[in-house]
Coordinates of C-alpha atoms in Angstrom, one line a residue:
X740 CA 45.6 1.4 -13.0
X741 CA 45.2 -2.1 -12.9
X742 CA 46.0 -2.5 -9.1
X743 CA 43.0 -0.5 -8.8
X744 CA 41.0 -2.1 -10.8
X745 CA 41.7 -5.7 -8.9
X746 CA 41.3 -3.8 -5.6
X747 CA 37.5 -3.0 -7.0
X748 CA 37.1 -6.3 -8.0
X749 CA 38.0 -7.9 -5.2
X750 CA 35.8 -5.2 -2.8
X751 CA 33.0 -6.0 -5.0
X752 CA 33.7 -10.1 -4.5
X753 CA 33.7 -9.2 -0.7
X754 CA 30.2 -7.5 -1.0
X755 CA 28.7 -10.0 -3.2
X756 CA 29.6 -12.8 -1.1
X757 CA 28.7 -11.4 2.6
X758 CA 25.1 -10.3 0.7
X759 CA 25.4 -14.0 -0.7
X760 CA 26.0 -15.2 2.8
X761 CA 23.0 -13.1 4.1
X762 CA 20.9 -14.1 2.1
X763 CA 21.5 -17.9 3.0
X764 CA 21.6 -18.2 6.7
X765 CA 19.0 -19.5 8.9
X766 CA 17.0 -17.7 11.1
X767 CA 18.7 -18.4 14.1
X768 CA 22.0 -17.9 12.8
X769 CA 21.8 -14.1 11.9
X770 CA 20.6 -12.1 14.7
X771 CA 21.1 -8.3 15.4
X772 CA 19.4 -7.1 18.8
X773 CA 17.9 -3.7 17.3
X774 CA 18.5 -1.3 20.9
X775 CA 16.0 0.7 21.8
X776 CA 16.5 4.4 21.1
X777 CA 17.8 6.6 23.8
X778 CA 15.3 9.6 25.0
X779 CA 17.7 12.0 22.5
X780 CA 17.3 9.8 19.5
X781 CA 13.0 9.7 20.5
X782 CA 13.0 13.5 20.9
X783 CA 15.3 14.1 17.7
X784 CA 13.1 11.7 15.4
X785 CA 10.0 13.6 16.8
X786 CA 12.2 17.3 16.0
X787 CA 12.3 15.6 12.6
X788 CA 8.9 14.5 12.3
X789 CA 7.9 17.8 13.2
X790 CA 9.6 19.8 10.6
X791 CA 8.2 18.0 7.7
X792 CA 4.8 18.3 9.0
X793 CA 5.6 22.1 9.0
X794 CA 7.5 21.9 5.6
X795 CA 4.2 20.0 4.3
X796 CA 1.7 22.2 5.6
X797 CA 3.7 25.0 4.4
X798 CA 4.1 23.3 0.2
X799 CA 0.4 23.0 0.8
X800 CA -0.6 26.3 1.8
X801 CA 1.5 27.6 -1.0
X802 CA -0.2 25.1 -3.5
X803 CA -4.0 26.1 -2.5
X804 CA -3.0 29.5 -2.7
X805 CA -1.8 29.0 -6.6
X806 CA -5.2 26.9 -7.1
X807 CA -7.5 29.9 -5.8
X808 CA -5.8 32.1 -8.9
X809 CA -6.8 29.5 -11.5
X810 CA -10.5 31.0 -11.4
X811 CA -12.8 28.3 -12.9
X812 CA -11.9 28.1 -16.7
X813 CA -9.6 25.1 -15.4
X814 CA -7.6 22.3 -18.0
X815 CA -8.1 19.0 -17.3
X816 CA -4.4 18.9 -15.2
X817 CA -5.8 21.4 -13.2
X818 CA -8.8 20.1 -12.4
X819 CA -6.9 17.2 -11.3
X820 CA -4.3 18.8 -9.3
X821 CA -7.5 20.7 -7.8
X822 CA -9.0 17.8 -6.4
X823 CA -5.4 16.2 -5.5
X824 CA -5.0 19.1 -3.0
X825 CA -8.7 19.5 -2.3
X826 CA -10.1 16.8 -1.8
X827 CA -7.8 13.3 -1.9
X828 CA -8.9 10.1 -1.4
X829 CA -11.1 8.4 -4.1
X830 CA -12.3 11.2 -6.6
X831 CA -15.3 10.7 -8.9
X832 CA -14.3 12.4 -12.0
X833 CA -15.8 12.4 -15.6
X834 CA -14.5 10.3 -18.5
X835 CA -11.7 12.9 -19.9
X836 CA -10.4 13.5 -16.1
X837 CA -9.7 10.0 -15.5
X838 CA -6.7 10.6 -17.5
X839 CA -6.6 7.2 -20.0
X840 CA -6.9 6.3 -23.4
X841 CA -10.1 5.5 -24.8
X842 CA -9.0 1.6 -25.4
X843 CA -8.8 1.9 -21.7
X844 CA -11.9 3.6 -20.5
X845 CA -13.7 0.9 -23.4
X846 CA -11.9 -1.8 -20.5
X847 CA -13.3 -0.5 -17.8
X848 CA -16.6 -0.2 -18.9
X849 CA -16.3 -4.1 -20.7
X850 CA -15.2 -5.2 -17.3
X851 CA -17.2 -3.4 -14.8
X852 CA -20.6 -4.6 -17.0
X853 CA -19.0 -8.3 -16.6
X854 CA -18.4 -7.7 -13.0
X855 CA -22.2 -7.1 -12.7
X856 CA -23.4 -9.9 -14.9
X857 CA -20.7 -12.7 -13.6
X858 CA -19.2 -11.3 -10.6
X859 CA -15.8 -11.7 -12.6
X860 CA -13.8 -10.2 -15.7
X861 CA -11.3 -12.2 -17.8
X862 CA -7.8 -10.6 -18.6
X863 CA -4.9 -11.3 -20.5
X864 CA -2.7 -12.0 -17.0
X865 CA -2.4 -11.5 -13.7
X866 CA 1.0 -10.8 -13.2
X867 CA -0.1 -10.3 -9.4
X868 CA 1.1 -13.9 -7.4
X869 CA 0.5 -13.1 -3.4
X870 CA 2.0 -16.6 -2.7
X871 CA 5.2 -14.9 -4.1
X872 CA 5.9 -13.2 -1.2
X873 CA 6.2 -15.6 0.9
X874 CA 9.6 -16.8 -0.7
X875 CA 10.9 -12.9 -0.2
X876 CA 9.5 -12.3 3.3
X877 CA 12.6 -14.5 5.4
X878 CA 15.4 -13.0 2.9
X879 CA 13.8 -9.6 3.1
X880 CA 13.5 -9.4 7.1
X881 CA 17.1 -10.6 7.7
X882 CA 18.7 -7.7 5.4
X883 CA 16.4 -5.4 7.3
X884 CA 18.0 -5.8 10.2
X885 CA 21.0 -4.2 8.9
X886 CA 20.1 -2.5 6.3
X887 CA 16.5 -0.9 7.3
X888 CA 16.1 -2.1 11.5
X889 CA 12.4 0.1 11.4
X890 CA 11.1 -1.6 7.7
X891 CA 9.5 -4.5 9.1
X892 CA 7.8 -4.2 12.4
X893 CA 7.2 -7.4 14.8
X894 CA 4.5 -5.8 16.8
X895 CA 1.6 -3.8 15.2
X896 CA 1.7 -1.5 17.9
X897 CA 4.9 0.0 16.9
X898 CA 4.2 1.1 13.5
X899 CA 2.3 4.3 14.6
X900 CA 5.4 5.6 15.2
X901 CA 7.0 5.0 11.7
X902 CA 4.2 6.4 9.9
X903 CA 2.7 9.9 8.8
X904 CA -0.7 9.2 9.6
X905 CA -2.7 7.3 12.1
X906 CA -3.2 3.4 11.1
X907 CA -5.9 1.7 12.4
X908 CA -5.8 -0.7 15.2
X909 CA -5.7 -3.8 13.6
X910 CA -6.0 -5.8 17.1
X911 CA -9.2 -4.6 17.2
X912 CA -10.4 -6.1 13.7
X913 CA -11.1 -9.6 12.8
X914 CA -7.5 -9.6 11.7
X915 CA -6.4 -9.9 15.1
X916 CA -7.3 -13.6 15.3
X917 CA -5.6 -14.3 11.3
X918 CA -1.9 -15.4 11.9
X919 CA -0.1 -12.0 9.8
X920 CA 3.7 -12.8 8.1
X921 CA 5.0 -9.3 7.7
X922 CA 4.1 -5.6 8.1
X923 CA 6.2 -3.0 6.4
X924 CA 6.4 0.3 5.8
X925 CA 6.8 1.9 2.1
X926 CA 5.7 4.6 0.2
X927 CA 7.4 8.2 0.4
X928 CA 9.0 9.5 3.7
X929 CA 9.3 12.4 5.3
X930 CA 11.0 13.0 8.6
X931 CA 11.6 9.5 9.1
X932 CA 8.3 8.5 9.0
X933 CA 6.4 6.6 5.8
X934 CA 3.0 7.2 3.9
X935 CA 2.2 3.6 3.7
X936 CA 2.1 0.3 5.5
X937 CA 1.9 -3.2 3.7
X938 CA 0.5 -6.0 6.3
X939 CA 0.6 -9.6 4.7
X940 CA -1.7 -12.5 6.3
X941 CA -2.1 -16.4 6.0
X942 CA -6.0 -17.0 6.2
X943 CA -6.6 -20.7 6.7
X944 CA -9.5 -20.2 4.1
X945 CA -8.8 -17.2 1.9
X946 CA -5.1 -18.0 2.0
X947 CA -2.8 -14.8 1.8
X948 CA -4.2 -11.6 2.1
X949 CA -2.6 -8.9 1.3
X950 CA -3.8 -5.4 3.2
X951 CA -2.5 -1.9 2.6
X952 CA -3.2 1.3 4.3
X953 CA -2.2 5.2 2.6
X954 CA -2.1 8.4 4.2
X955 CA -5.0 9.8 2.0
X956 CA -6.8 12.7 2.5
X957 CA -6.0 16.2 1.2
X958 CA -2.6 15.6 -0.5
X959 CA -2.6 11.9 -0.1
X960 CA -2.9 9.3 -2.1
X961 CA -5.7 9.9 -4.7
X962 CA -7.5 7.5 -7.0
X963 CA -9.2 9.0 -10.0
X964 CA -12.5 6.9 -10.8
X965 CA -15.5 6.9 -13.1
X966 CA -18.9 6.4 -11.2
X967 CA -18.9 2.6 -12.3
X968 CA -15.8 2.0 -10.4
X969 CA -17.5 2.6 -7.3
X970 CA -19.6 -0.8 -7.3
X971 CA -19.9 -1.6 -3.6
X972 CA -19.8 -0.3 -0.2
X973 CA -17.8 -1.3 3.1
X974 CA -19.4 0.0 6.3
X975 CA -21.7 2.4 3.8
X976 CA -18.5 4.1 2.0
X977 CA -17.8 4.3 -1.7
X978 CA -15.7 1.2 -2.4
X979 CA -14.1 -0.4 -6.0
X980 CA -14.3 -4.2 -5.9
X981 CA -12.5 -5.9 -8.6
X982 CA -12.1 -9.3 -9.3
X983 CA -10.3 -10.7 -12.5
X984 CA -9.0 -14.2 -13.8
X985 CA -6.2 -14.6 -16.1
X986 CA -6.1 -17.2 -18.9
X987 CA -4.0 -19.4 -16.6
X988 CA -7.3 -19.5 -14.0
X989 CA -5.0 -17.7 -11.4
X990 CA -7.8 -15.0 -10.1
X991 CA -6.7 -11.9 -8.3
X992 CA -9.1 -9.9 -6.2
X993 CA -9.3 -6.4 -5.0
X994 CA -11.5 -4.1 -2.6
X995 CA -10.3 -0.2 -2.5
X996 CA -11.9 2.2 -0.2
X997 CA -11.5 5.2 2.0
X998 CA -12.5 5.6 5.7
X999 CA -11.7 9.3 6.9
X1000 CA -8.2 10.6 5.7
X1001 CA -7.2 6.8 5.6
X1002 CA -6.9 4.9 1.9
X1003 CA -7.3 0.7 1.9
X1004 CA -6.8 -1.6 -0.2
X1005 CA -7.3 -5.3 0.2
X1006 CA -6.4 -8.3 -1.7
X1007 CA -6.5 -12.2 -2.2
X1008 CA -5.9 -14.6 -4.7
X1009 CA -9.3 -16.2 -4.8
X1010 CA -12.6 -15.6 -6.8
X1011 CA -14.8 -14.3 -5.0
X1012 CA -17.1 -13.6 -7.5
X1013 CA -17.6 -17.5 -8.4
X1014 CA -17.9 -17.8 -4.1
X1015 CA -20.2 -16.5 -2.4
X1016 CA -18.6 -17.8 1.1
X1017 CA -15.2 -16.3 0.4
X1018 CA -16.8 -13.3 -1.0
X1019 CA -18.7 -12.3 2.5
X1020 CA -15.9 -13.5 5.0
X1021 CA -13.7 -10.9 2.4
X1022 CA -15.9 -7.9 2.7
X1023 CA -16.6 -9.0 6.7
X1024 CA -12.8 -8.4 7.2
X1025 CA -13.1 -4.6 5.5
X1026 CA -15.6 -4.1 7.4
X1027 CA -14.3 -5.2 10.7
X1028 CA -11.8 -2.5 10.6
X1029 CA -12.0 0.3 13.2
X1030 CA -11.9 4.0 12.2
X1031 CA -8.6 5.0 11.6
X1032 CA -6.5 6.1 15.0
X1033 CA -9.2 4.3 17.3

C-alpha cells in the first residue's frame, strides 16, 4: 500500500514538472511539426462531420415535431424552447420571457436609459480585462500543440474546416490589415468540428479587440432580449451595444448582432461612449465584415 502510494506520487511529480517545464520554455525551444492529415484521416473527419449533421438534423426534426403538439396555450419555457428551435439568433421577447429577476430587468432598463443619455452605464466591476489574455495566449498555444494541435489556428483560412458553420472571411474585412494574436475554436463540438471561434486582435488605437463568431440560427446560439436591448444597427441589423465602466474607470465595451445564421460579438476595453472617434472606427469594423461564407 504504501509502495503504491509513492509510485502515485512520484507519477504525479513527473507530470507536474514536464507541465511545469511546458509551461516555461521559449518559443523556439518547444516545437512540434503538426503533419498534415493523410487523405484517410480527411475523408474519416468528413465521415464524422457528416454523422453529426445527420444526428443533429435528426434531434431537431424530433424536437419541432414535439413543439407542433404544444398547441398555443404555451408556459413561458416553452415559449422559449419554441423560439430556440424556431427561430435562433437574437429573439425579442417580452419582460417575463426574458427569463430574470425583476432586480435585473430594473438594471437593464436603469442602464439602457443611461446608455441613451451618456453613451455609458456605471457598474459595480468589470471583471472582463482583454489585456489578460495576452499573458495566457504563448502558454496556451505551446500546450496546444500537444494537447489540442487543431485549437489555435495560424492561418484564418484553416478554421472553416474545424467549425460547424461557415465563418466569415475575415481577409476580406478591415481586420485583415489589424495585426490578430490568436484564433481559437470553443464552444460545443460535434464530429470534430466546434460552434464557435474566438479571434483576438492588437488595434494600434482601440488596443485589443476581442471578436467572436457562433453558429446561430435555428438551434444555435440564442440571445433572449427586451426591445431596448436592440439600441443600434450594423449594416441595418438589429444590434445590442453596451458600454459600461466599473468604479476602477476600467470600461468594457460590447456590440452583439446577427448577420444570417451567423451570431457576433465584439469587444474592447475602451469607452466608446465618451469617444466619438473610437466609437465609429468600432462600429466601421462590424460593419466591414462580409456575409457569412463569402
Amino acid at each position: 500500500m504504501v509502495k503504491n502510494n509513492w509510485l502515485a506520487v512520484g507519477l504525479l511529480a513527473g507530470t507536474v514538472f514536464f507541465a511545469f517545464r511546458l509551461l516555461n520554455q521559449d518559443e523556439g525551444e518547444f516545437e512540434v511539426a503538426i503533419p498534415k492529415p493523410t487523405p484517410n484521416q480527411i475523408r474519416a473527419k468528413e465521415e464524422r462531420a457528416a454523422k453529426a449533421k445527420s444526428l443533429e438534423n435528426f434531434l431537431m426534426e424530433r424536437n419541432l415535431k414535439e413543439i407542433a403538439s404544444w398547441g398555443d396555450d404555451l408556459t413561458v419555457a416553452q415559449i422559449r424552447t419554441r423560439d430556440f428551435y424556431l427561430k435562433g439568433g437574437l429573439i425579442v421577447v417580452p419582460p417575463e420571457v426574458r427569463g430574470v429577476p425583476e432586480s435585473v430587468l430594473r438594471d437593464i432598463h436603469n442602464n439602457f436609459h443611461d446608455m441613451t443619455v451618456k453613451g455609458y452605464y456605471e457598474v459595480d466591476s468589470n471583471n472582463t480585462d482583454l489585456t489578460h489574455h495576452l499573458s495566457l495566449i504563448s502558454e496556451l498555444k505551446r500546450m496546444s500543440k500537444i494537447l489540442d494541435p487543431g485549437s489555435f489556428h495560424p492561418d484564418i483560412k484553416s478554421i472553416s474546416s474545424h467549425l460547424r458553420f461557415d465563418p466569415t472571411d475575415l481577409n476580406n474585412s478591415l481586420f485583415s490589415s489589424i495585426p490578430r494574436i490568436s484564433s481559437n475554436t470553443y464552444g460545443s463540438r460535434a464530429g470534430g468540428r466546434w460552434s464557435a471561434i474566438k479571434h483576438l486582435f492588437d488595434d494600434p488605437e482601440l488596443g485589443v479587440i476581442r471578436l467572436d463568431e457562433m453558429k446561430s440560427g435555428p438551434g444555435g446560439h440564442t440571445e433572449y432580449v427586451l426591445p431596448e436591448e436592440l439600441n443600434q444597427t450594423v449594416n441595418g441589423l438589429p444590434a445590442s451595444y453596451t458600454v459600461s465602466v466599473g468604479p476602477d474607470g476600467l470600461p468594457f465595451a460590447n456590440l452583439l448582432w446577427v448577420n444570417d445564421k451567423n451570431m457576433y460579438s465584439m469587444s474592447i476595453q475602451r469607452n466608446t461612449g465618451t469617444d466619438p472617434q473610437a466609437k465609429e472606427y468600432f462600429f466601421s469594423l462590424a460593419e466591414s465584415l462580409p456575409n457569412p461564407g463569402v
